[in-house]
Coordinates of C-alpha atoms in Angstrom, one line a residue:
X1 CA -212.9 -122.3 70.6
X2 CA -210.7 -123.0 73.0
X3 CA -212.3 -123.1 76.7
X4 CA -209.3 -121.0 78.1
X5 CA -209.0 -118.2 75.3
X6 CA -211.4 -115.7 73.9
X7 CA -212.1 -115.6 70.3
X8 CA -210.0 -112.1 69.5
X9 CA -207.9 -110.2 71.8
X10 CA -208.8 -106.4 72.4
X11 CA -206.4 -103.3 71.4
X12 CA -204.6 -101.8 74.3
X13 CA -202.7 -98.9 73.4
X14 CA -200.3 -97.7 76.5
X15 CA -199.2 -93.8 76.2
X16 CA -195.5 -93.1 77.6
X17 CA -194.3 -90.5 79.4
X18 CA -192.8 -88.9 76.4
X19 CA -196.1 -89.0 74.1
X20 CA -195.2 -92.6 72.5
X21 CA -197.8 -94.6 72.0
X22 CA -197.3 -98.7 72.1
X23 CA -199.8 -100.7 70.5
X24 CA -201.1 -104.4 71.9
X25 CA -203.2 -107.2 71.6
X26 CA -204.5 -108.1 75.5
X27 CA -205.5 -112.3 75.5
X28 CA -207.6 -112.3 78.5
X29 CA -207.9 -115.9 79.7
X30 CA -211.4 -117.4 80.1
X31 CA -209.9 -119.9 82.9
X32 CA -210.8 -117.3 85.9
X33 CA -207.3 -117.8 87.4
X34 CA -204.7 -116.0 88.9
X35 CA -201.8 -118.0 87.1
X36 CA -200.1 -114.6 86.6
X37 CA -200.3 -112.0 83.3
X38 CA -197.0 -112.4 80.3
X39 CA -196.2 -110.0 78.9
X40 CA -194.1 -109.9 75.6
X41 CA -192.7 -107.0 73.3
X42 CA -192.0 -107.5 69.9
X43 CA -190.7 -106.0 66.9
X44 CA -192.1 -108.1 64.3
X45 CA -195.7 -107.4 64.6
X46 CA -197.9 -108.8 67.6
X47 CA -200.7 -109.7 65.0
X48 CA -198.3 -112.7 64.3
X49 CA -198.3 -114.0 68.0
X50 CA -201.8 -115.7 68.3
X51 CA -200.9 -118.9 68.5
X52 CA -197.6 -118.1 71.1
X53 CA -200.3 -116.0 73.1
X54 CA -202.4 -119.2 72.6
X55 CA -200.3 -121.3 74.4
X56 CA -200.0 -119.1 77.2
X57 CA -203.7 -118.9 77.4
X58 CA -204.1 -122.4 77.4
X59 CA -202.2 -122.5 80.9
X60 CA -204.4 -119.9 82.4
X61 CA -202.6 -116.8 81.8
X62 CA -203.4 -113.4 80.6
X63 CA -201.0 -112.0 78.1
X64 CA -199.9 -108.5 76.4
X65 CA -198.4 -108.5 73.0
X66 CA -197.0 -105.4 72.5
X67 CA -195.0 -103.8 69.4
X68 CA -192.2 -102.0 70.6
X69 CA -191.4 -98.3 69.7
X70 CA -191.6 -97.4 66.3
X71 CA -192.8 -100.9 64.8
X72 CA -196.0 -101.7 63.5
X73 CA -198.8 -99.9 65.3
X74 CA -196.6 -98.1 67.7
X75 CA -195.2 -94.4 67.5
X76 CA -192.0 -93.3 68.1
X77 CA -188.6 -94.0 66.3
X78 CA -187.0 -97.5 66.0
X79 CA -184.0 -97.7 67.0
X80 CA -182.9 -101.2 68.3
X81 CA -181.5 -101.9 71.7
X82 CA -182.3 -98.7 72.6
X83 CA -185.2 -98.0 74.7
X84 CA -186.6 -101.7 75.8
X85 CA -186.0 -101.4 79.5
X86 CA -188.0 -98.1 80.2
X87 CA -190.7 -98.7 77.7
X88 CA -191.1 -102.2 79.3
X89 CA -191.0 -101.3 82.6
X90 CA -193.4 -98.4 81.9
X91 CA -195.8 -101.3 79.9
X92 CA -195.8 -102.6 83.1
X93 CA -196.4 -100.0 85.6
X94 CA -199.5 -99.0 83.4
X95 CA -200.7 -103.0 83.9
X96 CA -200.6 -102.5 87.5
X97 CA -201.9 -98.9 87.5
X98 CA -205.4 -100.0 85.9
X99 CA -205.6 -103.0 87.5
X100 CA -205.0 -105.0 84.6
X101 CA -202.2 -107.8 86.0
X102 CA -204.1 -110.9 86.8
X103 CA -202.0 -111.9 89.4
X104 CA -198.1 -111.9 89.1
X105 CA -195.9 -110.4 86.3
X106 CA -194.4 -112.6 83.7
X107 CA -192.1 -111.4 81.2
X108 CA -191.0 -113.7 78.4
X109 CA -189.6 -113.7 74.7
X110 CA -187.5 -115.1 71.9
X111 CA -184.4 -113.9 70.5
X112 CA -185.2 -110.0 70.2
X113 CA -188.0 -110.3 72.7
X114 CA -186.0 -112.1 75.2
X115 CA -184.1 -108.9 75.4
X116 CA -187.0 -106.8 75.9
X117 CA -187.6 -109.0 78.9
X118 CA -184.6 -109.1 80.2
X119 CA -184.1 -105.1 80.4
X120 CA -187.8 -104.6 81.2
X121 CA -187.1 -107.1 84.6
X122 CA -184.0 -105.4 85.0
X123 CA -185.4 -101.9 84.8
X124 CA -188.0 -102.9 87.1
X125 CA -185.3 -103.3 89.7
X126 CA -183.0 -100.3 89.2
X127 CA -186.2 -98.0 89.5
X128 CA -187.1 -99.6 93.2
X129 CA -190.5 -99.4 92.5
X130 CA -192.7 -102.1 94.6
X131 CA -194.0 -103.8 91.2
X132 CA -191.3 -106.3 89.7
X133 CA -192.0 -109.3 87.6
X134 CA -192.5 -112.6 89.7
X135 CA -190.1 -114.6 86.5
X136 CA -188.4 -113.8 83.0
X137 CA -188.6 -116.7 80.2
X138 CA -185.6 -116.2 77.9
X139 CA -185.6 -118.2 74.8
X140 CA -182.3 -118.1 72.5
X141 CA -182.1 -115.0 73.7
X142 CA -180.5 -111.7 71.1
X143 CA -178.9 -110.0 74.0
X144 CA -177.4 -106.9 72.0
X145 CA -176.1 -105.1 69.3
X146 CA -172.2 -106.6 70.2
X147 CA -173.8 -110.2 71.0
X148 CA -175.6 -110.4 67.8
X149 CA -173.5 -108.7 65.3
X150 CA -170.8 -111.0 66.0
X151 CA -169.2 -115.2 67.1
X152 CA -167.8 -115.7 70.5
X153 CA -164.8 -115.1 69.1
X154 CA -165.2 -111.7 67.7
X155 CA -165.6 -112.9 64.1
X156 CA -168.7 -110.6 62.2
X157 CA -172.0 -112.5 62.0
X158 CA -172.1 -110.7 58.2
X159 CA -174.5 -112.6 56.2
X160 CA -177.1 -113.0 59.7
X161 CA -176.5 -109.1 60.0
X162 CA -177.0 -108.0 56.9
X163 CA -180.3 -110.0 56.4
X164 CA -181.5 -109.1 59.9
X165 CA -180.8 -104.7 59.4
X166 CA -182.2 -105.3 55.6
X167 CA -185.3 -106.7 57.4
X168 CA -186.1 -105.2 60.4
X169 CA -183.3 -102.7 61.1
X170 CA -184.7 -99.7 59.7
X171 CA -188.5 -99.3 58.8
X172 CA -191.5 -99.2 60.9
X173 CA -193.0 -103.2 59.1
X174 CA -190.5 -105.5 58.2
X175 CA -189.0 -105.6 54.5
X176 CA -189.3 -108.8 52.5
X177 CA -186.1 -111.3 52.8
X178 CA -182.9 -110.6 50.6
X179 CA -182.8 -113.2 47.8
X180 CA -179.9 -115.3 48.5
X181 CA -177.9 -114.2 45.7
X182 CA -178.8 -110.4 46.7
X183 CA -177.5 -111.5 49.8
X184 CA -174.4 -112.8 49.0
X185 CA -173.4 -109.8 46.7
X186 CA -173.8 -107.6 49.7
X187 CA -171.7 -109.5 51.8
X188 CA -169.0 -109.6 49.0
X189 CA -169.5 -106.0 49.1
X190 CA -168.9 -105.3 52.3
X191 CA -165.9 -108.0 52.6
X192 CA -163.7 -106.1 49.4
X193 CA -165.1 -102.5 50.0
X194 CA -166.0 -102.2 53.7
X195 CA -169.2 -103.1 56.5
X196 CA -170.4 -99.0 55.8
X197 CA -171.4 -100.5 51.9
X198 CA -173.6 -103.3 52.6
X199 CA -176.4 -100.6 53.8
X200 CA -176.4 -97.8 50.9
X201 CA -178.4 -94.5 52.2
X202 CA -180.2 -94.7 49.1
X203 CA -181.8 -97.9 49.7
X204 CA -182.3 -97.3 53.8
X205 CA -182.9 -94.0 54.2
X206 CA -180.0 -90.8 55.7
X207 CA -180.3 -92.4 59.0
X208 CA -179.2 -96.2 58.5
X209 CA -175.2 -96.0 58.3
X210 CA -175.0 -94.1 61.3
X211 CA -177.4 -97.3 62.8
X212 CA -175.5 -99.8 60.9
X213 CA -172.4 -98.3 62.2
X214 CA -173.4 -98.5 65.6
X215 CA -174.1 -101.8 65.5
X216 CA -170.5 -102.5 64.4
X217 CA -169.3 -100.3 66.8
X218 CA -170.7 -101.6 70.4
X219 CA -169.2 -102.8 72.7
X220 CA -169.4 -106.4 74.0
X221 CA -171.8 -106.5 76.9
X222 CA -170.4 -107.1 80.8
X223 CA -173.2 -109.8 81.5
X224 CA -172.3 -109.9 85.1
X225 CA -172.5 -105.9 85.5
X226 CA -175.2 -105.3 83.5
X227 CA -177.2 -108.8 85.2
X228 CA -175.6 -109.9 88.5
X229 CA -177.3 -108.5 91.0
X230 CA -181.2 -108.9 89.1
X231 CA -182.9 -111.0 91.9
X232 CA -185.9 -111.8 89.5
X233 CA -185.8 -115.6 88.8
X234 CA -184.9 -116.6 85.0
X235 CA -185.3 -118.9 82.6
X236 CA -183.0 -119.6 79.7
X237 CA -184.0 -121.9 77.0
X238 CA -181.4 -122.4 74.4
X239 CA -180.8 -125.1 71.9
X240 CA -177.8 -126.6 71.0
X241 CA -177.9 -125.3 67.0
X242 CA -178.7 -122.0 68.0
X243 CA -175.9 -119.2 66.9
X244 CA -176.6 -117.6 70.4
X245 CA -175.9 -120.6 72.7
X246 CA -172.7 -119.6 74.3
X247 CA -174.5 -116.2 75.2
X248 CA -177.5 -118.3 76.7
X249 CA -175.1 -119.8 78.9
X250 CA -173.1 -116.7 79.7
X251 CA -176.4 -114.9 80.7
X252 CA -177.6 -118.3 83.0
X253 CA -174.6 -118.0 84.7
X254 CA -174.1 -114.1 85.4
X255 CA -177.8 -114.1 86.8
X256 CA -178.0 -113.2 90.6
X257 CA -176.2 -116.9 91.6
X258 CA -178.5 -119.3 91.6
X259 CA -181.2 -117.9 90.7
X260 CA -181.7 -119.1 87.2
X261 CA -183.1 -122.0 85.6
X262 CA -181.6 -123.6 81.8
X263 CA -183.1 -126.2 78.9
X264 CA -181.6 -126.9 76.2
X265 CA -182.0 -129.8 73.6
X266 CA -181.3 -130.2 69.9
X267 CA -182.7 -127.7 68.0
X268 CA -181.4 -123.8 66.6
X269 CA -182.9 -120.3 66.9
X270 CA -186.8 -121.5 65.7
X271 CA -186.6 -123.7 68.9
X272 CA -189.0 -127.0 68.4
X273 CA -189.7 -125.7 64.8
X274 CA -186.0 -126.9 63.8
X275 CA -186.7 -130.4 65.1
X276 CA -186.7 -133.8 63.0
X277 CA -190.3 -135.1 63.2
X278 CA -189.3 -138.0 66.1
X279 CA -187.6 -135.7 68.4
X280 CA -191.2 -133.1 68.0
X281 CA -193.4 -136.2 68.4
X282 CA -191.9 -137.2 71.7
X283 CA -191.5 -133.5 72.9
X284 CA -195.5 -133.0 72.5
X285 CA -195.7 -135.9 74.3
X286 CA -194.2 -134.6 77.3
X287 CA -196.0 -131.5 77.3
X288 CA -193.8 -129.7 75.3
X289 CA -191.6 -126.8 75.8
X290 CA -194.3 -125.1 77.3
X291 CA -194.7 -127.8 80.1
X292 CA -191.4 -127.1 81.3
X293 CA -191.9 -123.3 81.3
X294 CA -195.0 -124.0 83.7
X295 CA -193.1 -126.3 85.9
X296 CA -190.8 -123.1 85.9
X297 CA -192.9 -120.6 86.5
X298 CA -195.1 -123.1 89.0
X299 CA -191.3 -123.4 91.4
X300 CA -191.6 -127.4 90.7
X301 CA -187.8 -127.6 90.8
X302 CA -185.5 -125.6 93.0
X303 CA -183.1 -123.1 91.4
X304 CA -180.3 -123.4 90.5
X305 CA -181.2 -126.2 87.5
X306 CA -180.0 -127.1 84.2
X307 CA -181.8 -129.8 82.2
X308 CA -181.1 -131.0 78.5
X309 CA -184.1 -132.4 75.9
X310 CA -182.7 -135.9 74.9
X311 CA -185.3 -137.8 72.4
X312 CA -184.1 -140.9 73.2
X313 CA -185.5 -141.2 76.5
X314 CA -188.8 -141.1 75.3
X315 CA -190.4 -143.8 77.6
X316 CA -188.9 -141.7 80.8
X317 CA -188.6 -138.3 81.5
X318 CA -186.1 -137.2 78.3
X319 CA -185.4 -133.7 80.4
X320 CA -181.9 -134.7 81.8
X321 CA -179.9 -133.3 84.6
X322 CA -176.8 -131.6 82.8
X323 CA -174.0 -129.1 83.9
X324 CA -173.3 -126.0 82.4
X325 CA -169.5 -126.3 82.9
X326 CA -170.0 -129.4 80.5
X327 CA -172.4 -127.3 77.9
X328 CA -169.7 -124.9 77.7
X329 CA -167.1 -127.4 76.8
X330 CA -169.0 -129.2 74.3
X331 CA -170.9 -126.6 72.6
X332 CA -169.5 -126.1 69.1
X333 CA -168.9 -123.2 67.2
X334 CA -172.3 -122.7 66.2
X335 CA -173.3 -123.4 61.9
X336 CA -173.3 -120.1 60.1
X337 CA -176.6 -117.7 61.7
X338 CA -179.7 -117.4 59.1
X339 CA -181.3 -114.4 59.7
X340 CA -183.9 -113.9 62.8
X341 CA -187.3 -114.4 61.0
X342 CA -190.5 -113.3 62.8
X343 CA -192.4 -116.1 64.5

């Protein structure tokens, strides 16, 4: 076993205010530090995070996987990009309240989680309470309904969309994947007869086209309202193939000025998963993404800082300085999005 994780994590289930129940696995380190405690909300089923909540454990931290409303083991009705500030910042008021954060606050996620972060550090702030996270870790972050139903340019993210809703949008445990050419028909179907088509109520239940049509409907997000004044230090880590990037960089640069941290390097929306076997090979041997994180979370370079993964530069530090000016310029229109899997 490893020395600085326990074998199983125990169930902590957090009552809300309004009667909802969230369900989580707490990873209590063995390493008898105070490195901090992460915490990260999920809808695609905590169960599947041992090894990410390995990881963190590894580094001496504590951490909460949680199910968000209305997934998996936790009550309440799903309803996506709705309720992740509050029931985050609640999550983390109850931490603190039973004495349960082993030392600082850490909030940190991947595409869907990254949001729940984001509005749980964000709703820590608005409600003036003395607890706020000490850092957010962002990875290829989903930011919202707007941001992930469609391009940079306004363009629909259909086939993504459709995939991710037939998934995840609508049940309390994910569906199984679209076949391909199921996939395909619907997005024929929704090109000749309309978006309200590709989600039949007979298949998702009365309440999907009013979701799916929400979803269609939002507006793009203000990123500098909704984020410029959050004095909690943040980390973004995108990735050059990922259909999010120009939103990573939008969000790193609308933070509270200079307060935010950015890596990217050459991989999509699974992160080091997408990379060819060299570029992995010489990323574990720095340390990995999670090295950098640390370094992060540790203050071992001053904010502002933006740093790029380059393989090549294996027999030096391959974390380059870069510019985000430059990123912007050179990011290309990202490859068509597969849908968000779970981890």
């Amino acid at each position: 076993m490893n020395p600085g994780s326990r074998a199983s994590p125990q169930s902590l289930n957090i009552a809300l205010g309004d009667g909802t129940v969230l369900a989580g696995d707490h990873h209590r380190s063995f390493q008898n530090t105070d490195r901090g405690t992460v915490l990260i909300r999920t809808p695609y089923d905590r169960r599947q995070y041992r090894a990410q909540a390995g990881a963190w454990l590894t580094q001496g931290h504590d951490v909460l996987v949680q199910d968000v409303r209305g997934r998996y083991g936790s009550t309440g009705t799903w309803l996506p990009y709705a309720t992740e500030g509050q029931d985050g910042a609640e999550t983390a008021r109850f931490l603190e309240r039973e004495g349960l954060l082993n030392g600082p606050l850490f909030l940190s996620g991947a595409s869907y989680d990254a949001h729940c972060a984001l509005e749980t550090a964000r709703r820590l702030e608005i409600d003036g309470n003395r607890l706020r996270a000490a850092a957010v870790v962002a990875m290829v972050p989903a930011l919202g309904l707007f941001e992930t139903a469609r391009d940079p340019n306004g363009s629909p993210r259909l086939r993504d969309r459709i995939g991710w809703w037939h998934m995840h949008g609508f049940t309390a445990e994910s569906r199984a994947p679209l076949a391909s050419p199921d996939l395909e028909r619907r997005c024929h179907v929704a090109r000749e007869r309309g978006l309200a088509h590709a989600m039949p109520e007979n298949i998702y239940g009365a309440e999907a086209p009013g979701q799916w049509d929400r979803l269609w409907k939002a507006p793009k997000l203000d990123l500098g309202t909704r984020y410029g004044n959050c004095q909690t230090a943040l980390l973004v880590v995108s990735g050059h193939r990922d259909f999010f990037a120009h939103e990573a960089l939008e969000l790193a640069e609308a933070w509270a000025t200079g307060n935010s941290g950015f890596l990217t390097g050459p991989w999509g929306h699974r992160l080091t998963a997408d990379l060819e076997p060299g570029s992995a090979s010489s990323l574990r041997r720095h340390g990995g993404l999670m090295a950098r994180i640390q370094e992060f979370l540790d203050r071992s370079e001053v904010l502002p800082f933006t740093r790029e993964f380059n393989p090549f530069r294996d027999d030096i530090d391959p974390w380059e300085p870069s510019d985000r000016t430059r990123l912007r310029a050179t990011t290309n229109s990202p490859v068509p999005a597969e849908c968000e899997l779970s981890p």
